[in-house]
Amino acid sequence: MSAAQKVQQHPVYIQAQGKASYYVNQLDKELTKYPVLNNLEQRTQIPKTYTVIGGAALLVLLHLINPLAAMISNLVGWGLPAYLSFKAIESPSPQDDVQWLTYWVVFGFFNFLEGIAVRVLLYYIPWYWAFKTVFILWLQLPAFRGAQTTYITVLKPILTSASARAVAQSTTDTANSALHD
């Protein structure tokens, strides 16, 4: 028996192969929800799961080439969400509109903060663009609902407070102008 056959018959190898197969099947079930991937699979005869895994591997590889990392990260943050936002606008259901509006608010706020501090972030956080890409994926993937979580826990309190201060200031300004008239 060769060394390769011994490895393939080892219980740990068999268990790992079973788990990998399970996760590939689960990913395939999830990806079936996207007609674009189903059409791509029919046209190319390449399973959509392999296409997505290969695309993810390519993104990781491009992140390793640092000059392309920012562009790839921003493409991940814009490409799929832009397409799914278009689909949400065209669908009659308002639920997907809320999901993507929330995503764009959080993504825009994050990019605003990043624009202010990008040099500091790049200096102190190695692999910043890779972490940003993972964060963006967490924001946009429906399984995690990261955009909603971030909006509710971070942005909503800030925006509610700012809005309340703006209303209070407006009321004070109106009262002051009424006193001076």
Tab-separated table of N, CA, C and O in Angstrom, residues 121-129 131:
chain	number	residue	atom	x	y	z
A	121	LEU	N	-4.568	53.862	9.537
A	121	LEU	CA	-4.991	52.459	9.495
A	121	LEU	C	-3.959	51.597	8.781
A	121	LEU	O	-3.606	50.516	9.256
A	122	LEU	N	-3.479	52.074	7.640
A	122	LEU	CA	-2.509	51.294	6.872
A	122	LEU	C	-1.184	51.152	7.611
A	122	LEU	O	-0.492	50.144	7.474
A	123	TYR	N	-0.841	52.141	8.387
A	123	TYR	CA	0.421	52.091	9.119
A	123	TYR	C	0.344	51.109	10.296
A	123	TYR	O	1.273	50.348	10.533
A	124	TYR	N	-0.780	51.143	11.015
A	124	TYR	CA	-0.879	50.351	12.243
A	124	TYR	C	-1.528	48.980	12.074
A	124	TYR	O	-1.400	48.125	12.941
A	125	ILE	N	-2.255	48.761	11.012
A	125	ILE	CA	-2.968	47.488	10.834
A	125	ILE	C	-2.448	46.794	9.582
A	125	ILE	O	-2.821	47.149	8.458
A	126	PRO	N	-1.579	45.793	9.780
A	126	PRO	CA	-1.135	45.036	8.602
A	126	PRO	C	-2.326	44.269	8.012
A	126	PRO	O	-3.218	43.853	8.729
A	127	TRP	N	-2.337	44.127	6.729
A	127	TRP	CA	-3.410	43.429	6.020
A	127	TRP	C	-4.762	44.130	6.211
A	127	TRP	O	-5.809	43.507	6.265
A	128	TYR	N	-4.724	45.453	6.308
A	128	TYR	CA	-5.957	46.216	6.508
A	128	TYR	C	-6.998	45.901	5.441
A	128	TYR	O	-8.170	45.707	5.738
A	129	TRP	N	-6.570	45.858	4.171
A	129	TRP	CA	-7.534	45.660	3.081
A	129	TRP	C	-8.197	44.296	3.156
A	129	TRP	O	-9.389	44.161	2.850
A	131	PHE	N	-8.768	42.634	5.974
A	131	PHE	CA	-9.738	42.739	7.067
A	131	PHE	C	-10.968	43.538	6.640
A	131	PHE	O	-12.097	43.198	6.987
